Amino acid sequence: VCLILYLVQTVQAQTAILAYKFNETNTIASSTGSDATAVTLKNSAGDATDLHSADGLGVSGSAGDRSFDNTASSSMGGSGGRADQADLIAIDTLTSFTLEGWFKTAGATSLESNAMIFNNFSGANGFRLSGVGKDLKLEVDNGDASTSNDNYRDTQTWVFFAVTYDGTLTLNNVKFYKGSASSEVTLVATQTIDKEQVNSDTGGLVIGNQSNGNAAFDGYLDNVRVYGAQSDNSGVLTLAQLDSIRADEVPPAVSSTSPANGDIGVVVNTTITATFSEAMDVSTITTSTFTVSTGGSNISGTVSYNSTTKTATFTPSSNLSLSTTYTATITTGAKDAAGTAMASNYTWSFTT
């Protein structure tokens, strides 16, 4: 029992200082973090404007899920809208922090230089996260670090991003992470910014731009959060914590199968497997939610689930027939550990 409690505690993320889901409809986005300070959505002229997306355009795609829609921007890194607030002591002088969320570019142009995601900066003090080429750059006071391999080049698809800063360390204290709706969070790069506690700044937080409106992220932002601590390194989230956040915000998906869709010449004594993008509720992985059929009829078999590999396996009761096409289906009855169902049935076919 003690081991189970410990594992849960290490994966569960601490409460964000600021957290914006953008699910409202008006010119204000409220914070669900420990600090309830809202941001005001503004157009490129600085006028309060409802920049919430249409219903269902948030990262989950579910009804009621909206996002910050900054697609009216002139270009990536050009003029555009923003979400901002006045200077907030709660996120100033942080010794450690994590910035995370989701972005989706409006068009085929990827994340470019000067496109701002977070900006809590004045003069040479504070922190901000922006694009640099097809990468991300973190600035802390007058120091900076970035990725360098076009790691964030994805366009027109939701990308989970996170960067952590640990000012209690002087080396390898900045980590960049990336994930997606169907893939786990991975560590992209480890860099160094040796600045200890962040200097106090007088500028308010701006999301999706900077205060003058001329460094817009052209696209959608969703579920953005700031975690932090002013006296220690507890503001740094682990990879496991970040992936738990990512997984809770999107429906589970099938990330790979065996046999793969379209495979031919599959051996008749094969088992059929589906690997999921996140941990699943084992009670929902059954012969009702994982079926294999041919000619419109389901074949008999058993279903098991490996929680370590997140893989479901269908074992036919007998060998498959030669030169026959089979269709496997994972239904929306399959749910993740948080109880979120798959968005739609997943099917694939193969031939023996």
Coordinates of C-alpha atoms in Angstrom, one line a residue:
V1 CA 0.0 0.0 0.0
C2 CA 2.8 2.4 0.8
L3 CA 4.5 1.8 -2.6
I4 CA 1.2 2.5 -4.4
L5 CA 0.7 5.8 -2.5
Y6 CA 4.3 6.8 -3.3
L7 CA 3.9 6.2 -7.0
V8 CA 0.7 8.2 -7.2
Q9 CA 2.3 11.1 -5.4
T10 CA 5.3 11.2 -7.7
V11 CA 3.2 11.3 -10.8
Q12 CA 0.5 13.7 -9.6
A13 CA 1.5 17.2 -10.6
Q14 CA 1.4 20.1 -8.1
T15 CA -1.1 22.9 -8.5
A16 CA -0.3 25.4 -11.2
I17 CA 0.0 29.1 -10.1
L18 CA -1.9 30.1 -13.2
A19 CA -3.9 27.8 -15.5
Y20 CA -6.0 29.0 -18.5
K21 CA -8.3 26.5 -20.3
F22 CA -10.0 29.2 -22.5
N23 CA -13.4 27.4 -22.3
E24 CA -15.4 30.6 -21.7
T25 CA -17.1 32.9 -24.2
N26 CA -16.2 36.6 -23.6
T27 CA -13.2 38.8 -23.4
I28 CA -11.9 37.3 -20.1
A29 CA -10.2 33.9 -19.5
S30 CA -10.2 32.8 -15.9
S31 CA -7.4 31.0 -14.1
T32 CA -8.1 27.7 -12.4
G33 CA -4.7 27.7 -10.7
S34 CA -3.9 28.7 -7.1
D35 CA -4.0 32.3 -8.2
A36 CA -7.3 33.2 -9.8
T37 CA -6.1 36.3 -11.7
A38 CA -7.7 36.3 -15.1
V39 CA -6.3 37.5 -18.5
T40 CA -8.0 39.8 -20.9
L41 CA -8.2 38.8 -24.5
K42 CA -7.3 41.7 -26.9
N43 CA -7.0 42.2 -30.6
S44 CA -4.0 43.6 -32.4
A45 CA -5.2 47.2 -31.6
G46 CA -5.3 46.4 -27.9
D47 CA -9.1 46.4 -27.6
A48 CA -10.8 43.8 -25.5
T49 CA -12.1 41.1 -27.9
D50 CA -13.6 37.7 -27.5
L51 CA -10.8 35.5 -28.9
H52 CA -12.1 32.2 -27.7
S53 CA -12.4 29.7 -30.4
A54 CA -15.6 28.0 -31.6
D55 CA -16.9 25.2 -29.4
G56 CA -15.0 21.9 -29.9
L57 CA -11.8 23.5 -31.2
G58 CA -9.9 22.9 -28.0
V59 CA -7.2 20.2 -27.9
S60 CA -9.6 17.5 -26.9
G61 CA -12.0 18.2 -29.7
S62 CA -14.9 17.6 -27.3
A63 CA -18.0 19.7 -26.9
G64 CA -17.4 22.5 -24.4
D65 CA -13.7 22.6 -25.1
R66 CA -12.5 25.9 -26.6
S67 CA -9.1 27.5 -27.0
F68 CA -7.4 30.9 -27.4
D69 CA -7.9 31.7 -31.1
N70 CA -5.2 34.0 -32.4
T71 CA -5.6 33.1 -36.0
A72 CA -6.4 36.6 -37.0
S73 CA -2.7 37.5 -36.6
S74 CA -1.0 38.9 -39.7
S75 CA 1.7 36.3 -39.6
M76 CA 3.7 34.1 -37.3
G77 CA 5.6 36.6 -35.2
G78 CA 3.7 39.5 -36.7
S79 CA 0.9 41.7 -35.3
G80 CA -2.0 39.9 -33.6
G81 CA -4.0 39.4 -30.5
R82 CA -3.0 38.5 -27.0
A83 CA -4.1 37.5 -23.5
D84 CA -2.6 39.7 -20.8
Q85 CA -2.8 40.8 -17.2
A86 CA -1.1 43.3 -15.0
D87 CA 2.2 42.5 -13.2
L88 CA 1.6 39.6 -10.8
I89 CA 3.8 39.0 -7.8
A90 CA 2.9 35.3 -7.7
I91 CA 5.0 34.6 -10.8
D92 CA 7.8 37.1 -10.2
T93 CA 11.2 36.2 -8.6
L94 CA 10.7 32.5 -9.2
T95 CA 13.6 30.2 -8.4
S96 CA 12.1 27.4 -10.4
F97 CA 9.2 27.1 -12.8
T98 CA 7.5 25.0 -15.5
L99 CA 5.7 26.5 -18.5
E100 CA 3.5 24.1 -20.4
G101 CA 0.5 23.9 -22.7
W102 CA -0.6 23.1 -26.2
F103 CA -0.2 25.0 -29.5
K104 CA -1.5 24.5 -33.0
T105 CA -0.4 26.7 -35.9
A106 CA -3.0 28.3 -38.0
G107 CA -1.5 27.3 -41.4
A108 CA 1.4 25.7 -43.0
T109 CA 3.9 28.1 -41.4
S110 CA 5.6 26.6 -38.4
L111 CA 6.7 28.2 -35.2
E112 CA 9.0 31.1 -36.2
S113 CA 11.4 33.5 -34.6
N114 CA 9.8 36.1 -32.3
A115 CA 6.4 34.3 -32.1
M116 CA 5.7 34.7 -28.3
I117 CA 4.0 32.0 -26.2
F118 CA 4.7 33.3 -22.7
N119 CA 6.1 36.8 -22.0
N120 CA 6.6 37.9 -18.4
F121 CA 9.4 40.3 -19.0
S122 CA 10.5 43.9 -18.6
G123 CA 13.8 45.4 -19.5
A124 CA 16.3 42.5 -19.0
N125 CA 14.3 40.9 -16.1
G126 CA 11.8 38.1 -16.0
F127 CA 11.1 35.1 -18.2
R128 CA 9.6 34.4 -21.7
L129 CA 9.1 31.5 -24.1
S130 CA 9.1 32.1 -27.8
G131 CA 9.8 30.6 -31.2
V132 CA 13.2 30.6 -32.8
G133 CA 13.1 29.1 -36.2
K134 CA 11.2 25.9 -35.7
D135 CA 12.4 25.6 -32.2
L136 CA 11.6 27.0 -28.7
K137 CA 13.7 29.5 -26.8
L138 CA 13.5 30.3 -23.1
E139 CA 14.9 33.5 -21.8
V140 CA 15.5 34.1 -18.1
D141 CA 16.7 37.7 -17.3
N142 CA 19.6 38.3 -19.8
G143 CA 20.3 34.6 -20.4
D144 CA 18.7 32.2 -22.9
A145 CA 18.6 28.6 -24.1
S146 CA 16.9 26.9 -27.0
T147 CA 16.4 23.7 -28.9
S148 CA 18.2 23.4 -32.2
N149 CA 16.8 20.6 -34.4
D150 CA 13.5 22.0 -35.7
N151 CA 11.9 20.1 -32.8
Y152 CA 8.7 22.1 -32.9
R153 CA 8.2 22.3 -36.7
D154 CA 4.8 20.6 -36.6
T155 CA 2.0 22.6 -38.3
Q156 CA -1.8 22.5 -38.1
T157 CA -1.8 19.8 -35.4
W158 CA -1.8 20.1 -31.6
V159 CA 1.6 20.0 -30.0
F160 CA 2.1 19.6 -26.3
F161 CA 5.1 21.7 -25.1
A162 CA 6.8 22.2 -21.8
V163 CA 10.0 23.8 -20.5
T164 CA 11.4 23.7 -17.0
Y165 CA 13.9 25.9 -15.2
D166 CA 15.7 25.0 -12.0
G167 CA 17.6 28.0 -10.6
T168 CA 19.0 26.0 -7.8
L169 CA 21.4 24.4 -10.3
T170 CA 24.1 26.0 -12.4
L171 CA 24.4 23.4 -15.1
N172 CA 21.8 21.4 -17.2
N173 CA 19.0 23.2 -15.5
V174 CA 16.7 23.9 -18.5
K175 CA 14.7 21.0 -20.1
F176 CA 12.5 21.2 -23.2
Y177 CA 9.7 18.6 -23.7
K178 CA 7.3 17.7 -26.4
G179 CA 4.3 15.4 -26.9
S180 CA 1.1 15.1 -28.9
A181 CA -2.4 13.9 -28.6
S182 CA -1.3 10.4 -29.6
S183 CA 2.4 10.3 -28.4
E184 CA 3.9 10.5 -24.9
V185 CA 5.9 13.4 -23.7
T186 CA 9.6 13.1 -24.4
L187 CA 12.7 15.1 -23.4
V188 CA 13.8 17.1 -26.4
A189 CA 16.8 19.0 -25.1
T190 CA 18.7 19.9 -21.9
Q191 CA 20.4 23.3 -21.7
T192 CA 21.8 25.7 -19.2
I193 CA 20.8 29.2 -18.0
D194 CA 22.8 30.0 -14.9
K195 CA 20.7 32.8 -13.4
E196 CA 19.5 31.4 -10.1
Q197 CA 16.3 33.2 -8.9
V198 CA 14.6 35.2 -11.6
N199 CA 14.9 38.9 -11.2
S200 CA 11.8 40.9 -10.3
D201 CA 10.0 42.5 -13.3
T202 CA 7.3 45.0 -13.7
G203 CA 5.7 43.7 -16.9
G204 CA 2.5 41.7 -16.7
L205 CA 2.2 38.2 -18.2
V206 CA 1.2 38.2 -21.9
I207 CA 0.2 34.9 -23.6
G208 CA 0.4 34.5 -27.4
N209 CA 2.2 37.8 -28.0
Q210 CA 4.1 40.6 -26.3
S211 CA 2.6 43.8 -24.9
N212 CA 3.0 45.8 -28.1
G213 CA 1.1 43.2 -30.1
N214 CA 3.9 42.7 -32.6
A215 CA 5.1 39.1 -31.8
A216 CA 2.0 37.1 -32.2
F217 CA 1.7 33.3 -32.2
D218 CA -0.4 32.8 -35.3
G219 CA -2.7 29.9 -34.3
Y220 CA -4.4 28.3 -31.3
L221 CA -3.2 28.0 -27.7
D222 CA -4.9 25.8 -25.1
N223 CA -4.5 24.7 -21.4
V224 CA -1.5 26.9 -20.7
R225 CA -0.1 26.9 -17.2
V226 CA 2.7 28.4 -15.1
Y227 CA 4.0 26.3 -12.2
G228 CA 6.7 27.8 -9.9
A229 CA 8.3 28.2 -6.6
Q230 CA 10.1 31.3 -5.2
S231 CA 12.4 29.6 -2.8
D232 CA 13.3 26.0 -4.0
N233 CA 13.1 23.7 -7.1
S234 CA 9.5 22.4 -6.4
G235 CA 8.4 24.4 -9.5
V236 CA 10.0 21.9 -11.8
L237 CA 7.7 19.1 -13.0
T238 CA 9.0 15.7 -14.0
L239 CA 8.5 14.0 -17.3
A240 CA 6.0 11.6 -15.7
Q241 CA 4.0 14.5 -14.3
L242 CA 4.0 16.3 -17.7
D243 CA 2.8 13.2 -19.5
S244 CA 0.1 12.7 -16.9
I245 CA -1.1 16.2 -17.7
R246 CA -1.0 15.6 -21.4
A247 CA -2.8 12.3 -21.2
D248 CA -5.6 13.8 -19.1
E249 CA -6.4 16.5 -21.7
V250 CA -6.9 14.4 -24.8
P251 CA -8.9 11.3 -25.5
P252 CA -6.9 8.0 -25.6
A253 CA -5.8 6.9 -29.1
V254 CA -4.3 3.8 -30.6
S255 CA -0.7 4.6 -31.4
S256 CA 0.3 1.3 -33.1
T257 CA -1.0 -2.1 -34.0
S258 CA 0.3 -5.6 -34.9
P259 CA -0.4 -6.7 -37.5
A260 CA -0.3 -3.2 -39.0
N261 CA -3.1 -1.9 -41.2
G262 CA -2.8 -3.4 -44.7
D263 CA -0.4 -6.1 -43.8
I264 CA -0.6 -9.2 -46.0
G265 CA 0.8 -12.7 -45.5
V266 CA 0.1 -12.6 -41.8
V267 CA 0.8 -16.0 -40.1
V268 CA -2.4 -17.7 -39.1
N269 CA -1.4 -18.3 -35.5
T270 CA -0.9 -14.6 -34.8
T271 CA -2.2 -12.6 -31.9
I272 CA -3.6 -9.1 -32.6
T273 CA -2.3 -6.2 -30.5
A274 CA -3.1 -2.5 -30.1
T275 CA -0.9 -0.2 -28.2
F276 CA -2.5 3.0 -26.7
S277 CA -1.2 6.5 -26.3
E278 CA -1.8 6.4 -22.5
A279 CA -2.6 4.1 -19.7
M280 CA -6.1 2.5 -20.0
D281 CA -8.7 1.4 -17.6
V282 CA -8.2 -2.4 -17.8
S283 CA -11.9 -3.1 -17.0
T284 CA -12.8 -1.4 -20.3
I285 CA -10.5 -3.5 -22.5
T286 CA -12.6 -6.6 -23.2
T287 CA -14.0 -8.7 -26.0
S288 CA -16.8 -6.2 -26.3
T289 CA -14.4 -3.3 -26.9
F290 CA -11.7 -5.2 -28.8
T291 CA -13.1 -7.3 -31.6
V292 CA -11.7 -9.1 -34.7
S293 CA -14.1 -10.0 -37.5
T294 CA -14.2 -11.5 -41.0
G295 CA -17.2 -11.5 -43.4
G296 CA -19.1 -9.3 -40.9
S297 CA -18.9 -11.8 -38.1
N298 CA -16.7 -11.6 -35.0
I299 CA -14.3 -14.4 -34.3
S300 CA -14.0 -15.9 -30.8
G301 CA -11.0 -15.1 -28.6
T302 CA -9.7 -13.6 -25.4
V303 CA -8.5 -10.1 -24.6
S304 CA -5.7 -9.1 -22.1
Y305 CA -4.1 -5.8 -21.3
N306 CA -0.5 -5.1 -20.2
S307 CA -0.4 -1.9 -18.2
T308 CA 3.4 -1.6 -18.5
T309 CA 3.4 -1.4 -22.3
K310 CA -0.2 -0.1 -22.5
T311 CA -0.9 -2.9 -25.0
A312 CA -4.1 -4.8 -25.5
T313 CA -3.9 -8.3 -27.0
F314 CA -6.6 -10.3 -28.8
T315 CA -5.8 -14.0 -28.8
P316 CA -8.0 -16.0 -31.2
S317 CA -9.4 -19.2 -29.9
S318 CA -8.0 -21.0 -33.0
N319 CA -5.8 -20.4 -35.9
L320 CA -7.0 -17.8 -38.5
S321 CA -8.0 -19.0 -41.9
L322 CA -5.6 -18.7 -44.8
S323 CA -5.9 -16.0 -47.4
T324 CA -8.6 -14.2 -45.4
T325 CA -9.0 -10.5 -44.6
Y326 CA -9.7 -9.7 -41.0
T327 CA -10.8 -6.4 -39.5
A328 CA -9.9 -5.4 -35.9
T329 CA -11.8 -2.8 -34.0
I330 CA -11.2 -0.9 -30.8
T331 CA -14.5 0.8 -29.8
T332 CA -15.3 4.0 -27.9
G333 CA -16.1 1.8 -24.9
A334 CA -12.3 1.7 -24.3
K335 CA -11.4 4.4 -21.7
D336 CA -8.3 5.7 -20.2
A337 CA -7.4 5.6 -16.6
A338 CA -9.1 8.9 -16.0
G339 CA -12.4 7.6 -17.5
T340 CA -12.1 9.4 -20.9
A341 CA -13.4 7.4 -23.8
M342 CA -11.8 7.2 -27.2
A343 CA -13.1 9.8 -29.6
S344 CA -14.1 7.3 -32.2
N345 CA -13.8 3.6 -33.1
Y346 CA -10.4 2.6 -34.4
T347 CA -10.3 0.0 -37.1
W348 CA -7.6 -1.7 -39.1
S349 CA -7.4 -4.7 -41.5
F350 CA -4.9 -7.3 -42.5
T351 CA -4.8 -10.4 -44.6
T352 CA -3.4 -13.9 -43.8

